[in-house]
Amino acid sequence: MSNIIQEWIIKYLREKQQDRVGKLKEVEERAKSRGVPIIEPEVGNLLNLLVKIHRPKRILEIGAAVGYSTLWLAKDFDGQITTIELKEGDAKRAQDNFEAIGYDNIKLLVGDALEILPTLEEKFDFIFIDAAKGQYMNFLEQSLRLVNDGGLIVADDVLFKGMIADDRFYHPRYNTLTKRLREYVDTVMDHPLLDSSIVPLGDGVAISIKKEEE
């Protein structure tokens, strides 16, 4: 059971949003059968909506896994997506999924995001963070460098099973992760260059927009 949102609300949201059909549904089902962590479909729907509203030209994704979240970002989007995945096996599956659908606007980089991000020079209008939770502060530092003024930085899992918001759900196994995610939330909510909001959807989504520097 989710500690973020009640199960009956989750059920209602999934009944109301558009069906995940075709290849997107296949990718979702295969990932779940293999135990690959992917975003919840309602978070995918939110990402798709944010892309439609914000109309970015370039998107950066930190943490592709098998490409499920990438497919939500790419839906109804004709700009360029750069996505990074650490695990070679998942990256291979992600590339296969992109090719199966026919996307030719997705560039997949395989390796450690902490090593790849400093090498990137191009700017992005939308950055989605969904990789190692303990590294979110490092990802944020690089994202602030890479995102255009007025661009979005969106991070998944920022409430992490409710542990970030309420110590009732605390587990010592996640002690370091909890501290670092709390630091991320505190930072984006108080950062002088960001306006941010936390959406209690999925496992918690932080949406930040970089202010235009004067």
Tab-separated table of C-alpha atoms in Angstrom:
chain	number	residue	atom	x	y	z
A	1	MET	CA	0.000	0.000	0.000
A	2	SER	CA	1.230	3.486	-0.835
A	3	ASN	CA	2.050	5.836	2.035
A	4	ILE	CA	1.737	8.816	-0.320
A	5	ILE	CA	-1.753	8.458	-1.725
A	6	GLN	CA	-4.610	6.142	-0.804
A	7	GLU	CA	-5.133	3.078	-2.951
A	8	TRP	CA	-8.700	3.951	-3.886
A	9	ILE	CA	-7.484	7.291	-5.253
A	10	ILE	CA	-4.774	5.515	-7.270
A	11	LYS	CA	-7.391	3.140	-8.678
A	12	TYR	CA	-9.645	6.065	-9.607
A	13	LEU	CA	-6.818	7.990	-11.305
A	14	ARG	CA	-5.814	4.983	-13.385
A	15	GLU	CA	-9.408	4.376	-14.427
A	16	LYS	CA	-9.773	7.985	-15.552
A	17	GLN	CA	-6.527	8.494	-17.431
A	18	GLN	CA	-6.061	7.313	-20.987
A	19	ASP	CA	-5.397	3.609	-21.394
A	20	ARG	CA	-1.766	2.580	-21.820
A	21	VAL	CA	-2.057	0.583	-25.001
A	22	GLY	CA	0.242	-0.930	-27.587
A	23	LYS	CA	3.985	-0.781	-27.082
A	24	LEU	CA	3.804	1.469	-24.014
A	25	LYS	CA	1.645	-1.071	-22.182
A	26	GLU	CA	3.929	-3.911	-23.290
A	27	VAL	CA	7.003	-2.122	-21.921
A	28	GLU	CA	5.182	-1.470	-18.644
A	29	GLU	CA	4.109	-5.090	-18.221
A	30	ARG	CA	7.529	-6.527	-19.108
A	31	ALA	CA	9.289	-4.178	-16.698
A	32	LYS	CA	6.967	-5.131	-13.856
A	33	SER	CA	7.358	-8.843	-14.593
A	34	ARG	CA	11.146	-8.471	-14.366
A	35	GLY	CA	11.003	-6.321	-11.239
A	36	VAL	CA	12.466	-3.276	-12.994
A	37	PRO	CA	11.481	-0.096	-11.123
A	38	ILE	CA	9.561	2.254	-13.397
A	39	ILE	CA	7.440	5.348	-12.848
A	40	GLU	CA	3.771	4.905	-12.046
A	41	PRO	CA	1.498	5.450	-15.077
A	42	GLU	CA	-0.120	8.481	-13.456
A	43	VAL	CA	3.363	10.032	-13.125
A	44	GLY	CA	3.949	9.204	-16.783
A	45	ASN	CA	0.721	10.980	-17.635
A	46	LEU	CA	1.919	14.000	-15.628
A	47	LEU	CA	5.228	14.062	-17.520
A	48	ASN	CA	3.401	13.917	-20.828
A	49	LEU	CA	1.153	16.781	-19.767
A	50	LEU	CA	4.105	18.898	-18.572
A	51	VAL	CA	5.799	18.422	-21.940
A	52	LYS	CA	2.642	19.536	-23.731
A	53	ILE	CA	2.285	22.600	-21.485
A	54	HIS	CA	5.935	23.639	-21.392
A	55	ARG	CA	6.732	22.776	-25.028
A	56	PRO	CA	10.460	22.110	-24.584
A	57	LYS	CA	12.774	21.692	-27.545
A	58	ARG	CA	15.378	19.609	-25.729
A	59	ILE	CA	14.800	17.141	-22.877
A	60	LEU	CA	17.394	15.451	-20.644
A	61	GLU	CA	16.474	12.349	-18.668
A	62	ILE	CA	18.742	11.075	-15.897
A	63	GLY	CA	17.863	7.406	-15.449
A	64	ALA	CA	16.148	5.650	-18.346
A	65	ALA	CA	15.920	2.072	-17.022
A	66	VAL	CA	14.149	0.233	-19.876
A	67	GLY	CA	12.855	3.464	-21.385
A	68	TYR	CA	9.316	3.480	-19.980
A	69	SER	CA	9.508	7.041	-18.650
A	70	THR	CA	11.331	8.094	-21.826
A	71	LEU	CA	8.392	6.868	-23.871
A	72	TRP	CA	6.019	9.017	-21.819
A	73	LEU	CA	8.276	12.028	-22.420
A	74	ALA	CA	8.558	11.265	-26.137
A	75	LYS	CA	4.819	10.871	-26.641
A	76	ASP	CA	3.513	13.831	-28.692
A	77	PHE	CA	7.027	15.375	-28.656
A	78	ASP	CA	9.116	16.070	-31.761
A	79	GLY	CA	12.167	17.652	-30.127
A	80	GLN	CA	15.393	15.961	-29.039
A	81	ILE	CA	15.650	13.726	-25.974
A	82	THR	CA	18.959	12.743	-24.388
A	83	THR	CA	18.659	9.996	-21.798
A	84	ILE	CA	21.273	8.359	-19.563
A	85	GLU	CA	21.214	4.805	-18.206
A	86	LEU	CA	23.867	3.138	-16.046
A	87	LYS	CA	23.012	-0.542	-16.581
A	88	GLU	CA	23.971	-1.906	-19.983
A	89	GLY	CA	21.242	-4.550	-19.989
A	90	ASP	CA	18.477	-2.053	-19.278
A	91	ALA	CA	19.975	0.385	-21.792
A	92	LYS	CA	19.876	-2.313	-24.479
A	93	ARG	CA	16.209	-2.997	-23.716
A	94	ALA	CA	15.473	0.726	-23.760
A	95	GLN	CA	17.102	1.138	-27.172
A	96	ASP	CA	15.147	-1.836	-28.499
A	97	ASN	CA	11.930	-0.251	-27.220
A	98	PHE	CA	12.705	3.088	-28.854
A	99	GLU	CA	13.466	1.433	-32.183
A	100	ALA	CA	10.388	-0.800	-32.023
A	101	ILE	CA	8.150	2.258	-31.795
A	102	GLY	CA	10.160	4.142	-34.381
A	103	TYR	CA	11.535	7.024	-32.325
A	104	ASP	CA	14.610	8.533	-33.949
A	105	ASN	CA	14.804	11.611	-31.726
A	106	ILE	CA	16.148	9.833	-28.611
A	107	LYS	CA	19.888	9.704	-27.908
A	108	LEU	CA	20.773	7.082	-25.293
A	109	LEU	CA	24.012	7.479	-23.341
A	110	VAL	CA	25.193	4.433	-21.394
A	111	GLY	CA	27.228	4.963	-18.241
A	112	ASP	CA	27.355	6.681	-14.867
A	113	ALA	CA	25.367	9.929	-14.966
A	114	LEU	CA	27.793	11.484	-12.472
A	115	GLU	CA	30.538	11.043	-15.063
A	116	ILE	CA	28.462	11.850	-18.153
A	117	LEU	CA	26.672	14.989	-16.957
A	118	PRO	CA	29.818	17.129	-16.544
A	119	THR	CA	30.735	16.369	-20.176
A	120	LEU	CA	27.460	17.725	-21.568
A	121	GLU	CA	27.620	21.228	-23.018
A	122	GLU	CA	24.209	21.696	-24.639
A	123	LYS	CA	21.363	23.326	-22.727
A	124	PHE	CA	17.983	21.723	-22.041
A	125	ASP	CA	14.472	23.048	-21.464
A	126	PHE	CA	13.257	20.079	-19.391
A	127	ILE	CA	15.261	17.751	-17.148
A	128	PHE	CA	13.762	14.638	-15.538
A	129	ILE	CA	15.659	13.047	-12.632
A	130	ASP	CA	14.908	9.420	-11.770
A	131	ALA	CA	18.214	7.686	-11.022
A	132	ALA	CA	20.162	6.943	-7.805
A	133	LYS	CA	18.201	8.711	-5.062
A	134	GLY	CA	21.293	9.264	-2.920
A	135	GLN	CA	22.806	11.324	-5.740
A	136	TYR	CA	19.908	13.717	-6.293
A	137	MET	CA	21.848	16.690	-4.921
A	138	ASN	CA	24.685	16.013	-7.379
A	139	PHE	CA	22.157	15.650	-10.197
A	140	LEU	CA	20.571	18.944	-9.147
A	141	GLU	CA	23.908	20.740	-9.265
A	142	GLN	CA	24.479	19.584	-12.834
A	143	SER	CA	20.858	20.214	-13.799
A	144	LEU	CA	21.081	23.839	-12.691
A	145	ARG	CA	24.089	24.198	-14.985
A	146	LEU	CA	22.397	22.517	-17.933
A	147	VAL	CA	18.836	23.842	-17.777
A	148	ASN	CA	17.845	27.018	-19.572
A	149	ASP	CA	16.300	29.912	-17.683
A	150	GLY	CA	12.589	29.185	-17.538
A	151	GLY	CA	13.285	25.452	-17.884
A	152	LEU	CA	11.836	22.671	-15.742
A	153	ILE	CA	13.639	20.271	-13.421
A	154	VAL	CA	11.350	17.387	-12.428
A	155	ALA	CA	12.428	14.739	-9.897
A	156	ASP	CA	10.597	11.508	-9.113
A	157	ASP	CA	10.381	9.620	-5.780
A	158	VAL	CA	11.105	12.671	-3.616
A	159	LEU	CA	8.718	11.517	-0.863
A	160	PHE	CA	10.065	7.938	-1.006
A	161	LYS	CA	7.415	5.712	0.564
A	162	GLY	CA	6.382	8.574	2.849
A	163	MET	CA	9.688	8.433	4.756
A	164	ILE	CA	10.727	11.933	3.686
A	165	ALA	CA	7.601	13.551	5.116
A	166	ASP	CA	6.905	11.419	8.196
A	167	ASP	CA	9.242	9.478	10.488
A	168	ARG	CA	6.480	6.925	11.125
A	169	PHE	CA	7.530	5.298	7.871
A	170	TYR	CA	11.278	5.508	8.560
A	171	HIS	CA	13.410	2.399	8.033
A	172	PRO	CA	17.098	2.332	9.068
A	173	ARG	CA	17.980	0.596	5.803
A	174	TYR	CA	17.215	3.870	4.014
A	175	ASN	CA	18.836	6.221	6.511
A	176	THR	CA	21.312	7.857	4.098
A	177	LEU	CA	18.833	7.954	1.222
A	178	THR	CA	16.218	9.595	3.446
A	179	LYS	CA	18.636	12.296	4.577
A	180	ARG	CA	19.721	13.072	1.021
A	181	LEU	CA	16.199	13.214	-0.392
A	182	ARG	CA	15.147	15.517	2.434
A	183	GLU	CA	18.107	17.701	1.544
A	184	TYR	CA	16.960	17.735	-2.081
A	185	VAL	CA	13.420	18.763	-1.128
A	186	ASP	CA	14.653	21.452	1.275
A	187	THR	CA	17.044	22.772	-1.358
A	188	VAL	CA	14.616	23.054	-4.265
A	189	MET	CA	11.907	24.568	-2.071
A	190	ASP	CA	14.263	27.257	-0.756
A	191	HIS	CA	16.635	27.739	-3.701
A	192	PRO	CA	16.933	31.359	-4.867
A	193	LEU	CA	17.017	30.282	-8.530
A	194	LEU	CA	14.006	27.949	-8.368
A	195	ASP	CA	10.267	28.059	-7.860
A	196	SER	CA	9.138	24.583	-6.818
A	197	SER	CA	6.161	22.476	-5.804
A	198	ILE	CA	5.844	18.926	-4.512
A	199	VAL	CA	3.058	16.857	-6.064
A	200	PRO	CA	1.958	13.835	-3.948
A	201	LEU	CA	1.561	11.562	-6.964
A	202	GLY	CA	3.256	8.192	-7.348
A	203	ASP	CA	6.120	8.313	-4.850
A	204	GLY	CA	6.227	12.112	-4.845
A	205	VAL	CA	7.214	14.402	-7.720
A	206	ALA	CA	9.137	17.671	-7.296
A	207	ILE	CA	8.540	20.193	-10.086
A	208	SER	CA	10.915	23.150	-10.246
A	209	ILE	CA	11.239	25.973	-12.729
A	210	LYS	CA	14.493	27.887	-13.044
A	211	LYS	CA	13.942	31.598	-12.690
A	212	GLU	CA	15.241	33.914	-15.342
A	213	GLU	CA	18.401	35.557	-14.059
A	214	GLU	CA	18.325	39.334	-14.052
